[in-house]
Amino acid sequence: MKISILVEFQYHVANYFYMIGMIAEPVIYLVVWSTVANAQGGEVGGYTPGAFAAYYIVWTLVRNMNIVFTPYGWEGYIQRGQLSGELLRPIHPLHNHISFFAGWKVVVIVLWLPLAVALTLIFKPTLDDITFLEVVVFFFAIWGAYLIRTMLLSLLGMITFWTTRVSAIYEMFFAVELILSGRLVPMSLMPEWVQRIADFLPFQWTFGYPIESLVGRLTTTELFSGLGMQLLWIVITTTMVSVVWKFGIRRFSAVGN
Amino acid sequence: MGASSVAVNQLAKHFKVPEREAGLKASAQALFNRKHRLVKAVDEISFTVEPGEVVGFLGPNGAGKTTTLKMLSGLLHPSSGELSVLGFEPRQRNHDFLRQITLVMGNRNQLAWDLPPADSFELNRAVYGIERKRFQKVLDEFVNLLEVNDLIQKPVRNLSLGERMKMEIIGSLLHTPKVLFLDEPTIGLDVTMQRRIRRFVAEYNERYGATVLLTSHYMADVEALCKRVIVIHHGKLLYDGGLSGLVERFSAYKKISVTLRERDADISGFGEVLHRDGARVTLRIAKSDTSKITARLLSEYQADDLTVEDPPVEDVIEQVFSGTEQP
Amino acid sequence: MNRIIKLIATYLRIGIMNEMQYRINFFIQLLQSLVALGTGLVGLALVFDHTTELGGWSRPELLAVMGVHILMGGVIRAAIQPNMQTLASNIQEGTLDFALTKPVDSQVIVSVREFRLWQVVDVLMGLSVLGWAVNELQGQIGLGEAVIFAVMLLLGGIMIYCFWLMLTSSAFWIIRVYEMINLFEGLYAAGRWPVGIYPGWLRSMLTFLVPVAFAVTVPSEILVGRIDVLTLVGAFALTAGLVIAARFIWKLGLRNYSGASA
């Protein structure tokens, strides 16, 4: 982890460039929905412009925590022999990735704070009812989100063990995830039937839930059951990853790169 | 200046290179306080090249050869000094100037990777505005010379390294430039391919009377193509003249190979024994002692054969660059 | 000038031939474009689930904006972005040399040599969405308006090109500019909605810093009948200014690359 922090500090400028490009997305959503809220007399779906601001500012951190090794990278990873090299080490290759990216996340959190301050000054979010409990839950929730998404994208990436014609699958996945995770809009603004479907999927636990744990109006029960759901999904996805990994490695060893 | 192709006077190129150590603390320091080191890549060199000459630039890595070529082709602005190519100041990058020169770099590709060379050649035709008939004639001529007729329709990525280099050279000469800057054109190629490329360059030089400035690591390139050699080391011009003169100038040694009647004679007293193969012994002696030692050898021993040679140019060059020989 | 046009035609031909070899990329692009369109329409539908107009724009009008956005995006990704990306790596790896030893203006070479054929799918898709929107609007699009629309698109495109060139030229001085794509894409995404809805400071950025407003919103305004002479004049003026500025910065960057003392 220490090494990745060092590496990342050297590229601080590039990181900021990247982050500024990234906050454009939530800012757009924020402005659009604030406009709608204003047109509808001050709030829409229970969200005022201030509430939207809070949602989308926290969004930026959660988004960052969500960025993990891209499934597109698995093809190169497998074919360029990197995987072979890592299989020879006594640590499971995924541990390596998780720690590396986790190290980066620490840097990201630190770099995010000034950005968050700036955004707060510009968009004036309503932050009055944040409790200490919510902050604590939030802290755990973002790491839960990180783990779930790591597992999900690893699953996607492992499809590459069997075929490289994967972009269709990936694109569909990302599109669905965008809509059902709370990234596009807070889930409560979605039509009922969509929310129902989303309840069965892990997506909202990687995005919407962490945000709402901090700035939403979740009851204590909901806060903890949310963490529970995250744990559940972590267990499910990790199990799936181990299983698929075993089959994938078997195939990899049989076929080679 | 008049009729010469290339004229260089006190040309120099300096670079400010930032210095930084590894580690987090040093990186942070570097943000505020940049230390610089002045590197004299080219240190006041002067030479003139007449039209049609083929000149070889010899020097180890980092000697300043490529930097000099880049200045001559207008890519780099000199730090000081004057230079003129075909009467133009290269750095103005006048279009008429650019039309008459070409730059070929051995380890860099210009041709489109996924397409046949023929398409890249068409592109060059458009870029240089070469008239169709003339273009076809020149293309056919080169393709025949290098025997690549059946390859110009194959995508570049499917060609071998040598074949690719042949195509690169063809592509860079389609506009029949008057001055060629070749930077390590045969690097990485096998011996046969190196010879083909050299022959081609020589042919081009003969047919079109072009001036060729060539840099290389390989003595063979220089020996085969260049009557004149310029040696550059640490940015300074060490030597400018014929190849034979190079050995004369730089080597303080000669090699004597003698086949003695007496098989186990010990002649190590005469000089450094380089090689012993039965009755044949090779000695290294100081140049100035040549006649003395030869005379003594022949008077004290019976010899069937005796040859006095210059050390190979490679050895001389190597010693020049490692500093054991003084200019 | 004639030679330059022929040169562009040759580059275009080569670029197309290159891409034709990878026909699979057409299908990948088609899929990506459809997915992007899908999510865009979902976003639009969501908004109109909760309201009837956004910042004074009706649903078909916003659809028109989306169409222009997609169309322009296709043009940018087909012709502008690939050239700039190649240029950026050329500058950073020092391989710009070959572009500089040709007897053609280097800015022209580095701006026209790449062309990604399959991105044209977005252009077509954008036009389709536009067609659908115009149809829903049931307004009359006169020939005059169509011409002005096309001209505004052209000017918008030129402005975006100038912006990209200036951004890429910063590679002459700073080393790492790979993330600039992210920056642009992020800001360009803002163009899917009419810039009028954004707070003043952002609107200015989207007009003068990254000319998204002129590339997308203004042409859309013309199409839906909100022509403003002042805006048109402003577009011409800004385009001219950007072209001059971009050229100037390009030349400055080249001098730096060649190690010319300032």
mmCIF file of C-alpha atoms in Angstrom, chain A residues 93-242:
data_model
loop_
_atom_site.group_PDB
_atom_site.id
_atom_site.type_symbol
_atom_site.label_atom_id
_atom_site.label_comp_id
_atom_site.label_asym_id
_atom_site.label_seq_id
_atom_site.Cartn_x
_atom_site.Cartn_y
_atom_site.Cartn_z
ATOM 1 C CA PRO A 93 -3.342 -12.159 -7.040
ATOM 2 C CA LEU A 94 -6.555 -10.453 -6.108
ATOM 3 C CA HIS A 95 -5.116 -9.531 -2.709
ATOM 4 C CA ASN A 96 -2.469 -7.607 -4.547
ATOM 5 C CA HIS A 97 -4.986 -5.654 -6.515
ATOM 6 C CA ILE A 98 -7.258 -4.929 -3.626
ATOM 7 C CA SER A 99 -4.397 -3.604 -1.509
ATOM 8 C CA PHE A 100 -2.952 -1.594 -4.336
ATOM 9 C CA PHE A 101 -6.207 0.082 -5.098
ATOM 10 C CA ALA A 102 -7.016 0.480 -1.439
ATOM 11 C CA GLY A 103 -3.795 2.396 -1.030
ATOM 12 C CA TRP A 104 -4.832 4.636 -3.845
ATOM 13 C CA LYS A 105 -8.208 5.166 -2.221
ATOM 14 C CA VAL A 106 -6.562 6.624 0.849
ATOM 15 C CA VAL A 107 -4.843 9.184 -1.355
ATOM 16 C CA VAL A 108 -8.097 9.837 -3.141
ATOM 17 C CA ILE A 109 -9.942 10.497 0.101
ATOM 18 C CA VAL A 110 -7.291 12.981 1.126
ATOM 19 C CA LEU A 111 -7.281 14.741 -2.221
ATOM 20 C CA TRP A 112 -11.066 14.821 -2.212
ATOM 21 C CA LEU A 113 -11.457 16.913 0.916
ATOM 22 C CA PRO A 114 -10.426 20.278 -0.573
ATOM 23 C CA LEU A 115 -12.542 19.510 -3.599
ATOM 24 C CA ALA A 116 -15.528 18.797 -1.341
ATOM 25 C CA VAL A 117 -14.985 22.059 0.492
ATOM 26 C CA ALA A 118 -14.902 23.963 -2.781
ATOM 27 C CA LEU A 119 -18.061 22.271 -4.004
ATOM 28 C CA THR A 120 -19.799 22.988 -0.708
ATOM 29 C CA LEU A 121 -19.024 26.654 -1.001
ATOM 30 C CA ILE A 122 -20.336 26.770 -4.548
ATOM 31 C CA PHE A 123 -23.461 24.690 -4.324
ATOM 32 C CA LYS A 124 -24.505 25.193 -0.732
ATOM 33 C CA PRO A 125 -25.748 21.769 0.245
ATOM 34 C CA THR A 126 -28.045 21.254 3.216
ATOM 35 C CA LEU A 127 -25.863 19.497 5.741
ATOM 36 C CA ASP A 128 -27.583 20.287 9.006
ATOM 37 C CA ASP A 129 -28.832 16.904 10.017
ATOM 38 C CA ILE A 130 -25.728 14.763 9.828
ATOM 39 C CA THR A 131 -25.160 12.799 12.967
ATOM 40 C CA PHE A 132 -21.972 11.231 14.240
ATOM 41 C CA LEU A 133 -23.477 7.794 13.797
ATOM 42 C CA GLU A 134 -24.132 8.563 10.163
ATOM 43 C CA VAL A 135 -20.513 9.585 9.670
ATOM 44 C CA VAL A 136 -19.310 6.339 11.180
ATOM 45 C CA VAL A 137 -21.708 4.238 9.147
ATOM 46 C CA PHE A 138 -20.725 6.205 6.065
ATOM 47 C CA PHE A 139 -17.066 5.416 6.642
ATOM 48 C CA PHE A 140 -17.797 1.723 6.727
ATOM 49 C CA ALA A 141 -20.254 1.973 3.872
ATOM 50 C CA ILE A 142 -17.758 3.420 1.428
ATOM 51 C CA TRP A 143 -15.315 0.614 2.022
ATOM 52 C CA GLY A 144 -18.163 -1.868 1.718
ATOM 53 C CA ALA A 145 -19.024 -0.268 -1.601
ATOM 54 C CA TYR A 146 -15.408 -0.547 -2.692
ATOM 55 C CA LEU A 147 -15.274 -4.240 -1.901
ATOM 56 C CA ILE A 148 -18.579 -5.106 -3.536
ATOM 57 C CA ARG A 149 -17.700 -3.278 -6.703
ATOM 58 C CA THR A 150 -14.230 -4.827 -6.778
ATOM 59 C CA MET A 151 -15.830 -8.234 -6.664
ATOM 60 C CA LEU A 152 -18.441 -7.389 -9.262
ATOM 61 C CA LEU A 153 -15.922 -6.038 -11.730
ATOM 62 C CA SER A 154 -13.589 -8.949 -11.065
ATOM 63 C CA LEU A 155 -16.412 -11.264 -12.002
ATOM 64 C CA LEU A 156 -16.861 -9.324 -15.192
ATOM 65 C CA GLY A 157 -13.166 -9.382 -15.852
ATOM 66 C CA MET A 158 -12.949 -13.109 -15.368
ATOM 67 C CA ILE A 159 -15.261 -13.673 -18.290
ATOM 68 C CA THR A 160 -12.092 -12.970 -20.224
ATOM 69 C CA PHE A 161 -10.837 -16.412 -19.205
ATOM 70 C CA TRP A 162 -13.383 -17.846 -21.596
ATOM 71 C CA THR A 163 -13.838 -15.217 -24.263
ATOM 72 C CA THR A 164 -12.471 -11.865 -25.281
ATOM 73 C CA ARG A 165 -15.658 -10.720 -27.003
ATOM 74 C CA VAL A 166 -16.766 -8.956 -23.872
ATOM 75 C CA SER A 167 -17.433 -5.331 -24.623
ATOM 76 C CA ALA A 168 -21.127 -5.905 -25.263
ATOM 77 C CA ILE A 169 -21.557 -7.508 -21.852
ATOM 78 C CA TYR A 170 -19.548 -4.827 -20.111
ATOM 79 C CA GLU A 171 -21.372 -1.961 -21.762
ATOM 80 C CA MET A 172 -24.762 -3.402 -20.839
ATOM 81 C CA PHE A 173 -23.577 -3.954 -17.269
ATOM 82 C CA PHE A 174 -22.367 -0.409 -16.870
ATOM 83 C CA ALA A 175 -25.521 1.035 -18.373
ATOM 84 C CA VAL A 176 -27.727 -0.969 -16.021
ATOM 85 C CA GLU A 177 -25.505 -0.119 -13.106
ATOM 86 C CA LEU A 178 -25.669 3.562 -13.937
ATOM 87 C CA ILE A 179 -29.406 3.555 -13.763
ATOM 88 C CA LEU A 180 -29.984 1.198 -10.861
ATOM 89 C CA SER A 181 -27.269 2.230 -8.455
ATOM 90 C CA GLY A 182 -28.267 5.731 -7.545
ATOM 91 C CA ARG A 183 -25.560 7.215 -9.669
ATOM 92 C CA LEU A 184 -27.805 8.853 -12.201
ATOM 93 C CA VAL A 185 -30.429 10.029 -9.708
ATOM 94 C CA PRO A 186 -31.296 9.253 -6.108
ATOM 95 C CA MET A 187 -33.175 5.979 -6.186
ATOM 96 C CA SER A 188 -36.301 7.500 -4.682
ATOM 97 C CA LEU A 189 -36.802 9.507 -7.851
ATOM 98 C CA MET A 190 -37.043 6.385 -9.906
ATOM 99 C CA PRO A 191 -40.443 4.929 -10.768
ATOM 100 C CA GLU A 192 -41.658 2.346 -8.252
ATOM 101 C CA TRP A 193 -41.180 -0.655 -10.459
ATOM 102 C CA VAL A 194 -37.576 0.271 -11.108
ATOM 103 C CA GLN A 195 -36.914 0.586 -7.383
ATOM 104 C CA ARG A 196 -38.398 -2.823 -6.855
ATOM 105 C CA ILE A 197 -36.038 -4.398 -9.373
ATOM 106 C CA ALA A 198 -33.104 -2.546 -7.897
ATOM 107 C CA ASP A 199 -33.784 -4.052 -4.487
ATOM 108 C CA PHE A 200 -32.692 -7.436 -5.760
ATOM 109 C CA LEU A 201 -29.472 -6.181 -7.207
ATOM 110 C CA PRO A 202 -26.230 -5.198 -5.532
ATOM 111 C CA PHE A 203 -25.875 -1.905 -7.362
ATOM 112 C CA GLN A 204 -27.581 0.443 -4.968
ATOM 113 C CA TRP A 205 -25.419 -0.838 -2.148
ATOM 114 C CA THR A 206 -22.320 0.343 -3.967
ATOM 115 C CA PHE A 207 -23.547 3.826 -4.614
ATOM 116 C CA GLY A 208 -26.885 5.110 -3.451
ATOM 117 C CA TYR A 209 -26.789 3.573 -0.009
ATOM 118 C CA PRO A 210 -23.409 4.993 1.061
ATOM 119 C CA ILE A 211 -24.468 8.446 -0.056
ATOM 120 C CA GLU A 212 -27.783 8.256 1.708
ATOM 121 C CA SER A 213 -26.191 6.903 4.871
ATOM 122 C CA LEU A 214 -24.485 10.242 5.244
ATOM 123 C CA VAL A 215 -26.823 12.825 3.782
ATOM 124 C CA GLY A 216 -30.087 10.989 3.362
ATOM 125 C CA ARG A 217 -32.793 10.636 5.915
ATOM 126 C CA LEU A 218 -32.302 7.020 6.870
ATOM 127 C CA THR A 219 -33.533 5.713 10.184
ATOM 128 C CA THR A 220 -31.101 3.927 12.465
ATOM 129 C CA THR A 221 -32.626 0.620 11.467
ATOM 130 C CA GLU A 222 -32.166 1.434 7.831
ATOM 131 C CA LEU A 223 -28.583 2.509 8.449
ATOM 132 C CA PHE A 224 -27.639 -0.794 10.016
ATOM 133 C CA SER A 225 -29.698 -2.991 7.761
ATOM 134 C CA GLY A 226 -27.950 -1.261 4.915
ATOM 135 C CA LEU A 227 -24.583 -2.261 6.307
ATOM 136 C CA GLY A 228 -25.989 -5.725 6.690
ATOM 137 C CA MET A 229 -27.036 -5.809 3.060
ATOM 138 C CA GLN A 230 -23.582 -4.678 2.071
ATOM 139 C CA LEU A 231 -22.074 -7.466 4.112
ATOM 140 C CA LEU A 232 -24.444 -9.903 2.499
ATOM 141 C CA TRP A 233 -23.488 -8.773 -0.964
ATOM 142 C CA ILE A 234 -19.798 -8.843 -0.088
ATOM 143 C CA VAL A 235 -20.181 -12.439 0.971
ATOM 144 C CA ILE A 236 -22.191 -13.366 -2.106
ATOM 145 C CA THR A 237 -19.868 -11.710 -4.559
ATOM 146 C CA THR A 238 -16.691 -12.918 -2.878
ATOM 147 C CA THR A 239 -17.985 -16.474 -2.963
ATOM 148 C CA MET A 240 -18.845 -16.097 -6.623
ATOM 149 C CA VAL A 241 -15.414 -14.701 -7.314
ATOM 150 C CA SER A 242 -13.640 -17.591 -5.595
#
